[in-house]
C-alpha atoms as a PDB file:
ATOM      1  CA  MET A   1      -8.896  15.985  -1.413  1.00  0.00           C
ATOM      2  CA  ILE A   2      -5.734  16.797   0.521  1.00  0.00           C
ATOM      3  CA  LEU A   3      -2.461  16.938  -1.431  1.00  0.00           C
ATOM      4  CA  PRO A   4       0.223  17.331   1.233  1.00  0.00           C
ATOM      5  CA  ASP A   5       3.450  19.132   0.439  1.00  0.00           C
ATOM      6  CA  ILE A   6       6.800  17.442   0.958  1.00  0.00           C
ATOM      7  CA  ASN A   7       7.712  19.938   3.693  1.00  0.00           C
ATOM      8  CA  LEU A   8       4.734  18.938   5.807  1.00  0.00           C
ATOM      9  CA  LEU A   9       5.616  15.254   5.519  1.00  0.00           C
ATOM     10  CA  VAL A  10       9.282  15.890   6.331  1.00  0.00           C
ATOM     11  CA  PHE A  11       8.364  18.039   9.349  1.00  0.00           C
ATOM     12  CA  ALA A  12       5.970  15.324  10.536  1.00  0.00           C
ATOM     13  CA  HIS A  13       8.774  12.743  10.513  1.00  0.00           C
ATOM     14  CA  ASP A  14      11.752  14.837  11.649  1.00  0.00           C
ATOM     15  CA  SER A  15      11.614  14.991  15.443  1.00  0.00           C
ATOM     16  CA  GLY A  16      14.380  17.614  15.386  1.00  0.00           C
ATOM     17  CA  CYS A  17      12.221  20.077  13.451  1.00  0.00           C
ATOM     18  CA  PRO A  18      10.641  22.921  15.460  1.00  0.00           C
ATOM     19  CA  LEU A  19       7.345  22.286  13.625  1.00  0.00           C
ATOM     20  CA  HIS A  20       7.433  18.518  14.189  1.00  0.00           C
ATOM     21  CA  SER A  21       4.703  18.229  16.851  1.00  0.00           C
ATOM     22  CA  ARG A  22       2.257  20.418  14.975  1.00  0.00           C
ATOM     23  CA  ALA A  23       2.927  18.761  11.612  1.00  0.00           C
ATOM     24  CA  ARG A  24       2.807  15.252  13.085  1.00  0.00           C
ATOM     25  CA  ARG A  25      -0.500  15.928  14.809  1.00  0.00           C
ATOM     26  CA  TRP A  26      -1.994  17.295  11.571  1.00  0.00           C
ATOM     27  CA  TRP A  27      -0.715  14.369   9.490  1.00  0.00           C
ATOM     28  CA  ASP A  28      -1.883  11.745  12.007  1.00  0.00           C
ATOM     29  CA  ASP A  29      -5.332  13.381  12.083  1.00  0.00           C
ATOM     30  CA  ALA A  30      -5.477  13.405   8.273  1.00  0.00           C
ATOM     31  CA  LEU A  31      -4.536   9.721   8.101  1.00  0.00           C
ATOM     32  CA  ALA A  32      -7.130   8.856  10.758  1.00  0.00           C
ATOM     33  CA  GLY A  33      -9.836  10.809   8.938  1.00  0.00           C
ATOM     34  CA  SER A  34     -11.872   9.969   5.884  1.00  0.00           C
ATOM     35  CA  GLU A  35     -11.051  12.847   3.520  1.00  0.00           C
ATOM     36  CA  GLY A  36      -9.164  11.687   0.445  1.00  0.00           C
ATOM     37  CA  ILE A  37      -5.391  12.124   0.514  1.00  0.00           C
ATOM     38  CA  GLY A  38      -3.404  12.220  -2.710  1.00  0.00           C
ATOM     39  CA  LEU A  39       0.321  11.583  -2.508  1.00  0.00           C
ATOM     40  CA  ALA A  40       1.882  12.868  -5.716  1.00  0.00           C
ATOM     41  CA  TRP A  41       4.881  10.988  -7.077  1.00  0.00           C
ATOM     42  CA  ILE A  42       7.048  14.094  -6.866  1.00  0.00           C
ATOM     43  CA  THR A  43       6.133  14.455  -3.187  1.00  0.00           C
ATOM     44  CA  LEU A  44       6.884  10.809  -2.424  1.00  0.00           C
ATOM     45  CA  LEU A  45      10.217  10.879  -4.252  1.00  0.00           C
ATOM     46  CA  GLY A  46      11.170  14.110  -2.496  1.00  0.00           C
ATOM     47  CA  LEU A  47      10.202  12.631   0.865  1.00  0.00           C
ATOM     48  CA  ILE A  48      12.356   9.566   0.216  1.00  0.00           C
ATOM     49  CA  ARG A  49      15.258  11.760  -0.878  1.00  0.00           C
ATOM     50  CA  VAL A  50      15.110  14.160   2.070  1.00  0.00           C
ATOM     51  CA  SER A  51      14.211  11.704   4.827  1.00  0.00           C
ATOM     52  CA  THR A  52      17.116   9.383   3.988  1.00  0.00           C
ATOM     53  CA  HIS A  53      19.753  12.105   3.541  1.00  0.00           C
ATOM     54  CA  PRO A  54      22.220  12.325   6.464  1.00  0.00           C
ATOM     55  CA  ALA A  55      23.218  15.895   5.627  1.00  0.00           C
ATOM     56  CA  ILE A  56      19.611  17.068   5.961  1.00  0.00           C
ATOM     57  CA  LEU A  57      18.203  15.144   8.931  1.00  0.00           C
ATOM     58  CA  HIS A  58      19.926  14.428  12.219  1.00  0.00           C
ATOM     59  CA  HIS A  59      18.378  10.951  12.288  1.00  0.00           C
ATOM     60  CA  PRO A  60      17.766   9.925   8.662  1.00  0.00           C
ATOM     61  CA  MET A  61      15.582   6.942   7.905  1.00  0.00           C
ATOM     62  CA  THR A  62      16.674   4.026   5.764  1.00  0.00           C
ATOM     63  CA  SER A  63      15.038   3.675   2.378  1.00  0.00           C
ATOM     64  CA  GLU A  64      13.278   0.553   3.667  1.00  0.00           C
ATOM     65  CA  GLU A  65      11.862   2.451   6.673  1.00  0.00           C
ATOM     66  CA  ILE A  66      10.415   5.312   4.637  1.00  0.00           C
ATOM     67  CA  CYS A  67       9.130   3.004   1.886  1.00  0.00           C
ATOM     68  CA  SER A  68       7.401   0.818   4.480  1.00  0.00           C
ATOM     69  CA  ARG A  69       5.797   3.881   6.021  1.00  0.00           C
ATOM     70  CA  ILE A  70       4.588   5.101   2.621  1.00  0.00           C
ATOM     71  CA  GLU A  71       3.209   1.638   1.887  1.00  0.00           C
ATOM     72  CA  GLU A  72       1.259   1.733   5.172  1.00  0.00           C
ATOM     73  CA  TRP A  73      -0.292   5.039   4.123  1.00  0.00           C
ATOM     74  CA  LEU A  74      -1.209   3.697   0.683  1.00  0.00           C
ATOM     75  CA  GLU A  75      -2.975   0.726   2.256  1.00  0.00           C
ATOM     76  CA  LEU A  76      -5.503   3.113   3.810  1.00  0.00           C
ATOM     77  CA  PRO A  77      -8.715   3.298   1.756  1.00  0.00           C
ATOM     78  CA  HIS A  78      -8.665   7.090   1.439  1.00  0.00           C
ATOM     79  CA  VAL A  79      -4.988   7.459   0.427  1.00  0.00           C
ATOM     80  CA  HIS A  80      -3.853   7.086  -3.172  1.00  0.00           C
ATOM     81  CA  ILE A  81      -1.373   8.276  -5.771  1.00  0.00           C
ATOM     82  CA  PRO A  82      -3.109  10.619  -8.224  1.00  0.00           C
ATOM     83  CA  HIS A  83      -2.297  10.113 -11.880  1.00  0.00           C
ATOM     84  CA  PRO A  84      -2.351  12.944 -14.412  1.00  0.00           C
ATOM     85  CA  ALA A  85      -5.088  12.970 -17.018  1.00  0.00           C
ATOM     86  CA  GLU A  86      -4.333  12.411 -20.686  1.00  0.00           C
ATOM     87  CA  ASN A  87      -4.459  16.167 -21.340  1.00  0.00           C
ATOM     88  CA  HIS A  88      -2.372  17.103 -18.284  1.00  0.00           C
ATOM     89  CA  PHE A  89       0.432  18.835 -20.175  1.00  0.00           C
ATOM     90  CA  SER A  90      -1.869  20.921 -22.361  1.00  0.00           C
ATOM     91  CA  ARG A  91      -3.759  22.072 -19.243  1.00  0.00           C
ATOM     92  CA  LEU A  92      -0.480  22.888 -17.493  1.00  0.00           C
ATOM     93  CA  ARG A  93       0.710  24.862 -20.504  1.00  0.00           C
ATOM     94  CA  LYS A  94      -2.570  26.780 -20.684  1.00  0.00           C
ATOM     95  CA  ASN A  95      -2.402  27.647 -16.970  1.00  0.00           C
ATOM     96  CA  LEU A  96       1.216  28.785 -17.195  1.00  0.00           C
ATOM     97  CA  HIS A  97       0.375  30.907 -20.228  1.00  0.00           C
ATOM     98  CA  SER A  98      -2.620  32.530 -18.510  1.00  0.00           C
ATOM     99  CA  LEU A  99      -0.475  33.325 -15.462  1.00  0.00           C
ATOM    100  CA  GLY A 100       2.337  34.610 -17.640  1.00  0.00           C
ATOM    101  CA  THR A 101       4.936  32.838 -15.534  1.00  0.00           C
ATOM    102  CA  ALA A 102       6.482  29.553 -14.485  1.00  0.00           C
ATOM    103  CA  GLY A 103       9.458  29.929 -12.119  1.00  0.00           C
ATOM    104  CA  ASN A 104       8.517  28.989  -8.572  1.00  0.00           C
ATOM    105  CA  LEU A 105       5.129  27.690  -9.705  1.00  0.00           C
ATOM    106  CA  THR A 106       6.798  24.651 -11.250  1.00  0.00           C
ATOM    107  CA  THR A 107       9.074  21.914 -10.005  1.00  0.00           C
END
């Protein structure tokens, strides 16, 4: 399963970004493929926040535009929003403890 990062999605939709063409090509290929794509809530909310912010993008989208685009993605059979398991927090805590850190590994 592919879990794209917010940066990749922003780059794929910001034509003013130097990485736009490469990111857009990758994202379009992923959407056209059959491998599962998980769009985490935090990624979707971040994408909405960044892609509609006029101080970040030269040509920000409206909330309706980005939400419609996200809805189109979610209508594809291999794209979904993953939901954490019942024991998600205890697993997160265990992983953070074993790594001995949190910082940049958390959002």
